[in-house]
Short mmCIF file of C-alpha atoms in Angstrom, two decimals:
data_model
loop_
_atom_site.label_atom_id
_atom_site.label_comp_id
_atom_site.label_asym_id
_atom_site.label_seq_id
_atom_site.Cartn_x
_atom_site.Cartn_y
_atom_site.Cartn_z
CA MET A 59 78.03 91.24 116.80
CA THR A 60 77.22 92.59 113.32
CA GLY A 61 80.25 92.58 111.08
CA ALA A 62 81.15 95.64 109.04
CA GLY A 63 81.83 93.47 106.04
CA SER A 64 78.38 91.87 106.19
CA ILE A 65 76.84 95.32 106.33
CA GLY A 66 78.76 96.22 103.19
CA MET A 67 77.56 93.08 101.40
CA ARG A 68 73.93 93.65 102.33
CA SER A 69 74.19 97.31 101.38
CA LEU A 70 75.71 96.32 98.07
CA ALA A 71 72.84 93.92 97.48
CA ALA A 72 70.31 96.61 98.36
CA ALA A 73 72.00 99.11 96.08
CA VAL A 74 71.97 96.71 93.16
CA MET A 75 68.45 95.42 93.74
CA SER A 76 66.74 98.70 94.61
CA GLY A 77 64.65 100.25 91.87
CA TRP A 78 64.28 97.07 89.84
CA LEU A 79 60.86 95.93 91.07
CA PRO A 80 58.56 98.71 92.27
CA VAL A 81 56.08 97.71 94.98
CA GLY A 82 53.02 95.99 93.53
CA GLN A 83 54.50 95.43 90.09
CA THR A 84 54.80 91.92 88.73
CA ALA A 85 58.25 90.84 87.66
CA PRO A 86 58.64 90.71 83.89
CA GLN A 87 59.31 87.37 82.31
CA ALA A 88 62.40 88.59 80.47
CA VAL A 89 65.17 89.45 82.97
CA PRO A 90 68.06 91.60 81.66
CA LEU A 91 71.37 89.80 81.51
CA ASP A 92 73.16 92.45 83.58
CA ARG A 93 70.63 91.94 86.37
CA LEU A 94 71.16 88.20 86.28
CA TRP A 95 74.91 88.73 86.41
CA PHE A 96 74.67 90.99 89.46
CA GLU A 97 72.25 88.65 91.23
CA GLY A 98 74.53 85.71 90.50
CA ALA A 99 77.61 87.59 91.68
CA LEU A 100 75.95 88.64 94.94
CA GLY A 101 74.70 85.11 95.53
CA ALA A 102 78.18 83.72 94.93
CA ILE A 103 79.69 86.24 97.36
CA ALA A 104 77.15 85.37 100.06
CA HIS A 105 77.76 81.64 99.53
CA ALA A 106 81.54 82.12 99.65
CA ASP A 107 81.20 84.12 102.88
CA THR A 108 79.17 81.29 104.46
CA LEU A 109 81.64 78.60 103.40
CA PHE A 110 84.55 80.73 104.61
CA ALA A 111 82.89 81.14 108.01
CA ARG A 112 82.45 77.37 108.32
CA LEU A 113 86.11 76.81 107.48
CA ILE A 114 87.13 79.31 110.15
CA ASP A 115 84.97 77.57 112.76
CA ALA A 116 86.78 74.31 111.99
CA LEU A 117 90.20 75.96 112.25
CA ARG A 118 89.27 77.57 115.57
CA THR A 119 88.69 74.19 117.14
CA VAL A 120 92.25 73.22 116.15
CA PHE A 121 94.17 76.37 117.07
CA PHE A 122 92.01 78.04 119.73
CA TRP A 123 91.03 75.27 122.11
CA GLU A 124 91.15 76.59 125.66
CA ILE A 125 92.39 75.69 129.11
CA ALA A 126 90.42 77.54 131.80
CA GLY A 127 89.30 79.99 129.14
CA VAL A 128 92.82 80.73 127.84
CA PRO A 129 94.08 79.43 124.47
CA PRO A 130 97.48 77.73 125.03
CA ILE A 131 98.87 79.46 121.95
CA LEU A 132 98.66 82.80 123.78
CA LEU A 133 100.59 81.34 126.74
CA TRP A 134 103.14 80.05 124.23
CA LEU A 135 103.70 83.59 122.95
CA LEU A 136 103.83 85.02 126.47
CA TRP A 137 106.37 82.40 127.57
CA GLY A 138 108.49 83.19 124.50
CA GLY A 139 108.63 86.87 125.41
CA ILE A 140 109.54 86.13 129.04
CA PHE A 141 112.17 83.54 128.12
CA PHE A 142 113.92 85.69 125.52
CA THR A 143 113.85 88.78 127.74
CA VAL A 144 115.71 86.93 130.49
CA ARG A 145 117.94 84.89 128.15
CA MET A 146 119.07 87.98 126.24
CA GLY A 147 119.84 90.01 129.34
CA PHE A 148 116.87 92.38 128.99
CA VAL A 149 117.92 93.54 125.53
CA ASN A 150 114.52 95.23 125.22
CA ILE A 151 115.67 97.77 127.82
CA ARG A 152 119.43 97.68 127.47
CA GLY A 153 119.43 98.17 123.69
CA PHE A 154 116.77 100.88 123.39
CA ARG A 155 119.05 103.91 123.06
CA HIS A 156 121.45 102.02 120.83
CA ALA A 157 118.55 101.06 118.53
CA ILE A 158 117.64 104.71 118.08
CA ALA A 159 121.24 105.56 117.18
CA ILE A 160 121.29 102.79 114.55
CA VAL A 161 118.03 103.96 112.97
CA ARG A 162 119.36 107.51 112.80
CA GLY A 163 122.03 106.22 110.44
CA LYS A 164 125.07 106.20 112.70
CA TYR A 165 126.01 102.65 111.68
CA ASP A 166 124.74 102.61 108.07
CA SER A 167 126.99 101.02 105.47
CA ASN A 168 126.36 101.10 101.73
CA ASN A 169 129.06 98.48 101.18
CA SER A 170 127.20 95.75 103.05
CA ALA A 171 124.93 93.20 101.41
CA GLY A 172 121.27 94.11 101.49
CA GLU A 173 118.54 96.00 99.68
CA VAL A 174 117.37 98.64 102.19
CA SER A 175 118.78 100.77 105.01
CA HIS A 176 118.17 100.13 108.72
CA PHE A 177 115.52 102.88 108.70
CA GLN A 178 113.77 101.52 105.61
CA ALA A 179 113.77 97.99 107.03
CA LEU A 180 112.27 99.29 110.28
CA SER A 181 109.71 101.37 108.36
CA THR A 182 108.69 98.39 106.23
CA ALA A 183 108.32 96.19 109.29
CA LEU A 184 106.49 98.95 111.18
CA SER A 185 104.13 99.50 108.27
CA GLY A 186 103.26 95.83 108.61
CA THR A 187 102.53 96.17 112.32
CA VAL A 188 101.54 99.83 112.80
CA GLY A 189 98.19 99.34 111.18
CA LEU A 190 94.59 98.77 112.03
CA GLY A 191 95.65 96.36 114.75
CA ASN A 192 96.64 99.46 116.70
CA ILE A 193 93.32 101.23 116.13
CA ALA A 194 90.64 98.63 115.40
CA GLY A 195 92.54 95.97 117.36
CA ALA A 196 92.88 98.14 120.45
CA ALA A 197 89.24 99.18 120.17
CA ILE A 198 88.15 95.54 119.91
CA ALA A 199 90.28 94.69 122.96
CA VAL A 200 88.56 97.40 125.01
CA GLN A 201 85.16 96.39 123.67
CA LEU A 202 85.51 92.68 124.42
CA GLY A 203 88.00 92.56 127.27
CA GLY A 204 87.40 95.86 129.01
CA PRO A 205 89.92 98.72 129.48
CA GLY A 206 92.31 96.44 131.39
CA ALA A 207 92.97 94.45 128.22
CA ILE A 208 95.24 97.27 127.06
CA VAL A 209 97.59 96.64 129.97
CA TRP A 210 98.08 93.08 128.76
CA MET A 211 98.58 94.40 125.23
CA THR A 212 101.30 96.70 126.55
CA LEU A 213 102.97 93.88 128.47
CA SER A 214 102.94 91.70 125.36
CA GLY A 215 104.61 94.56 123.47
CA LEU A 216 107.38 95.10 126.02
CA LEU A 217 108.17 91.39 126.25
CA GLY A 218 107.74 91.07 122.50
CA MET A 219 110.68 93.43 121.96
CA SER A 220 112.97 90.58 123.00
CA SER A 221 111.20 88.07 120.76
CA LYS A 222 111.60 90.46 117.82
CA PHE A 223 115.30 90.77 118.58
CA VAL A 224 115.86 87.01 118.39
CA GLU A 225 113.89 86.33 115.23
CA CYS A 226 115.25 89.33 113.30
CA THR A 227 118.85 88.53 114.28
CA LEU A 228 118.34 84.97 113.05
CA ALA A 229 116.84 86.28 109.81
CA GLN A 230 120.02 88.26 109.16
CA GLN A 231 122.33 85.39 110.04
CA PHE A 232 120.66 82.79 107.83
CA ARG A 233 119.51 84.97 104.95
CA GLU A 234 120.29 84.09 101.36
CA VAL A 235 122.06 86.63 99.18
CA ARG A 236 121.20 85.78 95.59
CA ALA A 237 123.39 86.33 92.55
CA ASN A 238 121.38 89.40 91.49
CA GLY A 239 121.85 91.01 94.91
CA THR A 240 118.32 90.41 96.17
CA ILE A 241 117.79 88.99 99.65
CA ALA A 242 115.71 86.06 100.80
CA GLY A 243 115.31 85.65 104.54
CA GLY A 244 112.98 85.06 107.42
CA PRO A 245 111.77 82.06 109.43
CA MET A 246 111.67 79.82 106.35
CA TYR A 247 115.44 80.12 106.09
CA TYR A 248 116.56 80.21 109.70
CA LEU A 249 114.30 77.29 110.54
CA SER A 250 115.61 75.12 107.70
CA ARG A 251 119.25 76.24 107.76
CA GLY A 252 119.61 76.97 111.42
CA LEU A 253 118.20 73.64 112.54
CA ALA A 254 120.23 71.86 109.86
CA ALA A 255 123.31 73.31 111.56
CA ARG A 256 121.98 71.76 114.75
CA SER A 257 121.78 68.36 113.04
CA LEU A 258 117.99 68.65 112.78
CA PRO A 259 117.53 69.13 109.02
CA ARG A 260 114.23 67.24 108.70
CA LEU A 261 112.61 69.11 111.58
CA GLY A 262 113.87 72.37 110.10
CA ARG A 263 112.36 71.69 106.69
CA VAL A 264 109.00 70.66 108.14
CA LEU A 265 108.79 73.74 110.38
CA ALA A 266 109.89 76.04 107.54
CA ALA A 267 107.24 74.69 105.16
CA PHE A 268 104.56 74.88 107.89
CA PHE A 269 105.50 78.47 108.62
CA ALA A 270 105.46 79.43 104.93
CA VAL A 271 101.92 78.09 104.47
CA LEU A 272 100.70 79.98 107.55
CA CYS A 273 102.51 83.15 106.49
CA ILE A 274 100.74 83.15 103.13
CA GLY A 275 97.41 82.73 104.94
CA ALA A 276 98.28 85.52 107.39
CA ALA A 277 99.26 87.80 104.51
CA MET A 278 95.90 87.21 102.86
CA GLY A 279 93.98 87.57 106.15
CA GLY A 280 95.38 89.91 108.79
CA GLY A 281 97.75 91.66 106.41
CA ASN A 282 95.18 92.24 103.71
CA MET A 283 91.51 91.30 104.17
CA PHE A 284 91.26 92.73 107.70
CA GLN A 285 92.92 95.97 106.58
CA ALA A 286 90.56 96.27 103.61
CA ASN A 287 87.51 95.46 105.74
CA GLN A 288 88.17 97.98 108.48
CA SER A 289 89.50 100.76 106.25
CA TRP A 290 86.30 100.50 104.19
CA ALA A 291 84.27 100.67 107.42
CA ALA A 292 86.10 103.86 108.44
CA LEU A 293 85.63 105.42 105.02
CA ALA A 294 81.95 104.46 104.84
CA SER A 295 81.27 106.03 108.24
CA THR A 296 82.57 109.41 107.08
CA VAL A 297 81.74 109.25 103.36
CA PRO A 298 78.27 107.64 103.19
CA TRP A 299 78.51 107.20 99.42
CA PHE A 300 80.87 104.27 100.02
CA ALA A 301 78.53 102.62 102.53
CA GLU A 302 76.56 101.05 99.69
CA ARG A 303 79.54 100.67 97.39
CA ALA A 304 82.05 98.52 99.23
CA TRP A 305 83.04 96.92 95.94
CA VAL A 306 84.14 100.32 94.55
CA TYR A 307 86.54 100.80 97.45
CA GLY A 308 87.72 97.21 97.06
CA VAL A 309 88.57 97.78 93.41
CA LEU A 310 90.43 101.03 94.15
CA LEU A 311 92.42 99.50 97.00
CA ALA A 312 93.29 96.42 94.96
CA ALA A 313 94.52 98.62 92.11
CA LEU A 314 96.75 100.72 94.38
CA VAL A 315 98.17 97.65 96.07
CA GLY A 316 98.88 96.03 92.71
CA LEU A 317 100.75 99.08 91.42
CA THR A 318 102.94 99.21 94.54
CA ILE A 319 103.84 95.56 95.10
CA ILE A 320 105.07 95.08 91.54
CA GLY A 321 108.22 97.03 92.48
CA GLY A 322 109.26 94.59 95.23
CA ILE A 323 110.93 95.42 98.55
CA GLY A 324 112.76 98.44 97.14
CA ARG A 325 109.57 100.27 96.21
CA ILE A 326 107.73 99.01 99.28
CA GLY A 327 110.55 100.24 101.53
CA ALA A 328 110.57 103.65 99.84
CA VAL A 329 106.80 104.05 100.15
CA ALA A 330 106.77 102.79 103.73
CA SER A 331 109.59 105.10 104.85
CA SER A 332 107.47 108.04 103.65
CA LEU A 333 104.09 106.83 104.89
CA VAL A 334 104.99 105.56 108.35
CA PRO A 335 106.31 108.82 109.86
CA ALA A 336 103.40 110.75 108.33
CA MET A 337 100.66 108.44 109.53
CA VAL A 338 102.13 108.07 113.02
CA ALA A 339 102.40 111.86 113.27
CA VAL A 340 98.78 112.40 112.11
CA TYR A 341 97.34 109.81 114.46
CA THR A 342 99.48 110.70 117.47
CA GLY A 343 98.78 114.40 117.04
CA SER A 344 95.05 113.74 116.83
CA CYS A 345 95.03 111.66 120.01
CA LEU A 346 97.08 114.25 121.86
CA LEU A 347 94.60 116.94 120.83
CA ILE A 348 91.77 114.86 122.28
CA PHE A 349 93.77 114.47 125.51
CA CYS A 350 94.16 118.23 125.73
CA LEU A 351 90.43 118.76 125.29
CA HIS A 352 89.70 116.17 127.99
CA TRP A 353 92.58 117.11 130.24
CA SER A 354 90.60 116.96 133.47
CA GLU A 355 89.30 113.45 132.73
CA LEU A 356 92.69 112.09 131.65
CA PRO A 357 93.95 110.90 135.09
CA HIS A 358 90.66 109.08 135.70
CA ALA A 359 90.83 107.39 132.28
CA ILE A 360 94.36 106.12 132.89
CA ALA A 361 93.37 104.94 136.36
CA THR A 362 90.38 103.13 134.87
CA ILE A 363 92.60 101.26 132.39
CA TYR A 364 95.28 100.20 134.85
CA GLY A 365 92.87 99.74 137.75
CA SER A 366 90.67 97.26 135.90
CA VAL A 367 93.38 94.76 135.00
CA PHE A 368 92.32 92.22 137.61
CA GLN A 369 88.77 93.39 138.26
CA PRO A 370 85.75 91.45 136.91
CA GLY A 371 83.24 93.05 134.65
CA ALA A 372 84.75 92.73 131.19
CA LEU A 373 82.29 91.59 128.56
CA SER A 374 84.10 88.34 127.84
CA GLY A 375 84.73 87.24 131.40
CA GLY A 376 86.49 89.61 133.78
CA PHE A 377 90.21 89.02 134.30
CA VAL A 378 90.40 86.08 131.89
CA GLY A 379 88.62 88.09 129.22
CA ALA A 380 90.97 91.05 129.62
CA PHE A 381 94.00 88.76 129.66
CA VAL A 382 92.98 86.80 126.57
CA GLN A 383 91.86 89.78 124.52
CA GLY A 384 94.93 91.80 125.52
CA LEU A 385 97.40 89.11 124.48
CA ARG A 386 95.43 88.19 121.37
CA ARG A 387 95.14 91.75 120.12
CA GLY A 388 98.72 92.44 121.23
CA ALA A 389 100.02 89.64 119.03
CA PHE A 390 97.89 90.97 116.19
CA SER A 391 99.25 94.46 116.80
CA ASN A 392 103.01 93.90 117.06
CA GLY A 393 103.58 90.44 115.58
CA ALA A 394 106.30 89.62 118.12
CA GLY A 395 107.05 85.91 118.14
CA LEU A 396 105.26 85.38 114.84
CA GLY A 397 108.36 85.87 112.70
CA ALA A 398 106.88 87.78 109.76
CA ALA A 399 108.68 91.09 110.39
CA SER A 400 112.04 89.31 110.25
CA ILE A 401 111.48 88.88 106.50
CA ALA A 402 111.78 92.66 106.08
CA HIS A 403 114.74 92.96 108.46
CA ALA A 404 116.62 90.25 106.56
CA ALA A 405 116.88 92.68 103.63
CA ALA A 406 118.67 95.41 105.64
CA ARG A 407 122.19 96.41 104.60
CA THR A 408 124.46 95.35 107.44
CA ASP A 409 127.26 92.93 108.30
CA GLU A 410 126.09 92.79 111.93
CA PRO A 411 123.02 90.54 112.37
CA VAL A 412 122.71 91.49 116.06
CA ARG A 413 122.60 95.17 115.11
CA GLU A 414 119.51 94.66 112.96
CA GLY A 415 117.94 92.59 115.72
CA ILE A 416 118.37 95.51 118.11
CA VAL A 417 116.68 97.82 115.57
CA ALA A 418 113.71 95.43 115.49
CA THR A 419 113.09 95.89 119.22
CA LEU A 420 111.70 99.36 118.47
CA GLU A 421 108.68 97.95 116.65
CA PRO A 422 106.62 96.65 119.61
CA ALA A 423 107.61 99.71 121.63
CA ILE A 424 106.14 102.02 118.99
CA ASP A 425 103.14 100.11 117.73
CA THR A 426 101.87 98.56 120.98
CA ALA A 427 103.33 100.33 123.98
CA ILE A 428 102.67 103.76 122.44
CA ILE A 429 100.02 103.72 119.69
CA CYS A 430 97.69 101.11 121.20
CA ASN A 431 97.71 103.00 124.48
CA LEU A 432 96.88 106.22 122.63
CA THR A 433 93.87 104.48 121.09
CA ALA A 434 92.70 102.99 124.38
CA VAL A 435 93.03 106.21 126.39
CA THR A 436 91.22 108.11 123.62
CA ILE A 437 88.28 105.69 123.74
CA VAL A 438 88.09 105.70 127.54
CA VAL A 439 88.65 109.41 128.14
CA THR A 440 85.90 110.38 125.68
CA GLY A 441 83.46 107.85 127.15
CA ALA A 442 82.92 106.36 123.70
CA THR A 443 82.11 102.89 125.01
CA GLN A 444 79.24 104.30 127.07
CA SER A 445 77.64 106.28 124.26
CA THR A 446 74.55 105.22 122.31
CA ALA A 447 76.49 105.51 119.05
CA ALA A 448 78.90 102.81 120.22
CA LEU A 449 76.22 100.14 120.58
CA ASP A 450 76.41 99.13 116.92
CA ALA A 451 80.07 100.07 116.43
CA ASP A 452 82.67 97.45 115.62
CA GLY A 453 86.44 97.86 115.69
CA VAL A 454 87.53 101.05 114.00
CA GLN A 455 83.99 102.45 114.17
CA LEU A 456 84.33 102.64 117.97
CA ALA A 457 87.44 104.79 117.55
CA ALA A 458 85.46 106.98 115.14
CA VAL A 459 82.83 107.49 117.84
CA ALA A 460 85.58 108.68 120.19
CA PHE A 461 86.99 111.07 117.59
CA ALA A 462 83.51 112.46 116.88
CA THR A 463 83.27 113.72 120.47
CA VAL A 464 85.78 116.44 119.62
CA VAL A 465 84.11 118.02 116.59
CA ASP A 466 81.84 116.57 113.92
CA TRP A 467 84.49 116.59 111.22
CA PHE A 468 87.25 115.01 113.33
CA PRO A 469 86.43 111.43 112.24
CA PHE A 470 87.72 112.50 108.81
CA VAL A 471 91.17 112.80 110.40
CA LEU A 472 90.83 109.27 111.74
CA THR A 473 89.72 108.07 108.32
CA ILE A 474 92.85 109.50 106.73
CA ALA A 475 95.04 107.82 109.34
CA VAL A 476 93.17 104.53 108.92
CA LEU A 477 93.54 104.56 105.14
CA LEU A 478 97.28 105.19 105.46
CA PHE A 479 97.63 102.49 108.11
CA ALA A 480 95.68 99.96 106.05
CA PHE A 481 97.56 100.61 102.83
CA SER A 482 101.02 100.54 104.38
CA THR A 483 100.25 97.33 106.28
CA THR A 484 98.88 95.67 103.17
CA ILE A 485 101.90 96.38 100.98
CA SER A 486 104.32 95.18 103.66
CA TRP A 487 102.43 91.94 104.18
CA SER A 488 102.33 91.41 100.44
CA TYR A 489 106.13 91.14 100.59
CA TYR A 490 106.06 88.76 103.56
CA GLY A 491 103.59 86.45 101.84
CA GLU A 492 105.48 86.63 98.56
CA GLN A 493 108.74 85.52 100.19
CA ALA A 494 106.93 82.58 101.79
CA TRP A 495 105.40 81.76 98.40
CA VAL A 496 108.83 81.88 96.74
CA TYR A 497 110.22 79.53 99.36
CA LEU A 498 107.51 76.98 98.58
CA PHE A 499 107.02 77.39 94.84
CA GLY A 500 110.04 79.27 93.46
CA GLU A 501 110.54 82.73 91.96
CA ASP A 502 108.87 81.90 88.65
CA ASN A 503 105.42 81.63 90.20
CA THR A 504 105.08 84.96 92.00
CA LEU A 505 102.52 86.34 89.55
CA ALA A 506 99.93 83.84 90.79
CA TYR A 507 100.54 84.96 94.37
CA LYS A 508 100.25 88.65 93.50
CA LEU A 509 96.96 88.09 91.70
CA LEU A 510 95.59 86.17 94.70
CA PHE A 511 96.76 88.90 97.06
CA ILE A 512 95.17 91.65 94.98
CA GLY A 513 91.94 89.64 94.84
CA ALA A 514 91.96 89.23 98.64
CA ALA A 515 92.08 93.02 99.03
CA PHE A 516 88.80 93.22 97.14
CA VAL A 517 87.15 90.30 98.95
CA GLY A 518 88.08 91.70 102.37
CA THR A 519 85.82 94.72 101.88
CA ILE A 520 82.65 92.62 101.55
CA PHE A 521 83.20 89.67 103.91
CA ASN A 522 81.91 89.61 107.48
CA LEU A 523 84.22 91.29 110.02
CA ASP A 524 83.99 88.46 112.53
CA THR A 525 84.96 85.91 109.88
CA VAL A 526 87.88 87.99 108.64
CA LEU A 527 89.07 88.73 112.19
CA ASN A 528 88.98 85.08 113.26
CA PHE A 529 90.78 83.93 110.11
CA SER A 530 93.43 86.62 110.63
CA ASP A 531 93.98 85.63 114.26
CA ILE A 532 94.27 81.94 113.45
CA MET A 533 96.81 82.38 110.67
CA LEU A 534 98.85 84.96 112.57
CA LEU A 535 98.99 83.22 115.93
CA ALA A 536 99.62 79.80 114.43
CA MET A 537 102.83 81.17 112.90
CA ALA A 538 104.23 81.32 116.43
CA ILE A 539 104.23 77.52 116.71
CA PRO A 540 106.99 76.74 114.18
CA ASN A 541 108.72 80.08 114.62
CA LEU A 542 109.24 79.93 118.37
CA VAL A 543 110.32 76.28 118.28
CA GLY A 544 113.23 77.31 116.06
CA CYS A 545 113.96 80.45 118.07
CA PHE A 546 114.12 78.47 121.32
CA LEU A 547 116.52 75.91 119.83
CA LEU A 548 118.80 78.59 118.34
CA SER A 549 118.63 81.11 121.19
CA GLY A 550 121.90 79.99 122.79
CA ASP A 551 123.92 81.09 119.75
CA ILE A 552 122.09 84.41 119.62
CA ALA A 553 122.81 85.09 123.30
CA ALA A 554 126.52 84.42 122.73
CA ASP A 555 126.59 86.68 119.66
CA LEU A 556 124.84 89.45 121.58
CA GLN A 557 127.41 89.27 124.35
CA LEU A 558 130.23 89.55 121.82
CA TYR A 559 128.48 92.48 120.16
CA TRP A 560 128.21 94.42 123.43
CA GLN A 561 131.91 93.79 124.07
CA ARG A 562 132.93 95.00 120.61
CA LEU A 563 130.69 98.04 120.91
CA SER A 564 132.25 98.93 124.25
CA LEU A 565 135.74 98.61 122.80
CA GLU A 566 134.80 100.70 119.76
CA LYS A 567 133.56 103.48 122.01
CA THR A 568 136.82 103.52 123.94
CA GLY A 569 138.91 103.24 120.75
CA ALA A 570 140.48 100.00 121.97
CA ILE A 571 139.05 97.63 119.40
CA ALA A 572 142.32 97.34 117.49
CA SER A 573 144.20 96.28 120.62
CA ALA A 574 141.75 93.53 121.49
CA PRO A 575 142.17 90.76 118.90
CA HIS A 576 140.72 88.20 121.34
CA ILE A 577 137.25 89.68 120.77
CA ALA A 578 136.07 87.63 117.85
CA PRO A 579 133.44 88.94 115.44
CA GLU A 580 130.08 87.27 115.12
CA ARG A 581 130.00 84.02 113.25
CA GLU A 582 129.35 84.58 109.56
CA TYR A 583 126.37 82.89 107.97
CA THR A 584 126.30 83.00 104.19
CA SER A 585 123.94 81.46 101.68
CA SER A 586 126.24 78.49 101.27
CA THR A 587 127.02 77.85 104.94
CA HIS A 588 124.03 75.67 105.66
CA ASP A 589 122.90 74.52 102.23
#
């Protein structure tokens, strides 16, 4: 498979080198310094790309070894979703309507500790998951695993709603409220503090540090480089000028990201709460228009997707290929079980940790069960995978082929959606990685992280897609190892708190809460409780 990033690098080299040595002319002895600089820079980039690819190959042998063609880490995520769904009494279904009421502001409180509202916390977390994983990721799943891979993506999203509930509730319970009112939370804190409360302080510290390292890597990879890589590919396919100037797009993206992340979670939340509804509306509306234009083929497309779940014929190995690609891209799409989104939910203003956990269940429902299916049906109903143009298409370019079947200019709409998706995902992941960095190195060293993150946005536009994708998958999926260990060990307390919450909510609705003193509130977890 030819990576979009490698195309950009070669195009950049061709653009820089072209015109210097006309055919048949002998090279002059004196070479201009600017030419030497460009040649040296391009050589360094190519060398770095090669070294990076070798590192990824080594990491794959550690994290993606297989049993009967299935990486155990994917089964670990699947088991987490099943376990939490049953353990929490199907909160993914039972709490759906209540989650919508919370997001609409019915339970907002400005007097509670926190930095953002329920809606802003959800928007920030969604902007970190509703991204190119839903477009490029879904397209890659169909390309490598066949249409049936989307069914497994959907299943991972539905089960992942319960995983999101557990990790985001824990993030609220064990968050740290600092003296200046800012919030620090996420797996780093509930692993260290929560397991310390279980008389496992050493295990908690080790898991927290392991998670923080992986989270920083995931922020640089899936949350940044992959977004830059695929958003450049989408832009280059519709604006050819950028095809040979990947570095220009990289510089622009890095500058925009830098200007936004300086403001912290407050600015990120404000930007995300504006971008997310707009980009979801643009993309959803575009897909629905394609469905209307292919109305007669729509039932057959849906039947093809759900009828090929267990049938052989997928490019990477029939049922196993569809299963593996579906779960892998599903994890990349919704992040359930990985723990990163809980960092954003920890900052929500609420005194009810369970309430924020219920809000978090909406994320996989929106980004995987809805948006990924829109992408998949669009690709299948337009016959994009069977077209000649799709032969050399990777990731988001395959979606562009599908959009082009409507009218020639329609890929521009996709490009706009992709750019919004990529930018919103990048700024959210910058916050996740920064909080992990602060946990490891302290608040005084965040400038170094931000500079690295901004640099990664540039590098992502010129590296090979396969390399970036594999690095992103490894860092993201490996986060599930420490995160789910802690969630499993602490799940009993969360189940008890959820039961109490449902009882209090029922009494509040009937107006009987004051006459029921035996219904105790959730246990309070403050910054000093588990220090």
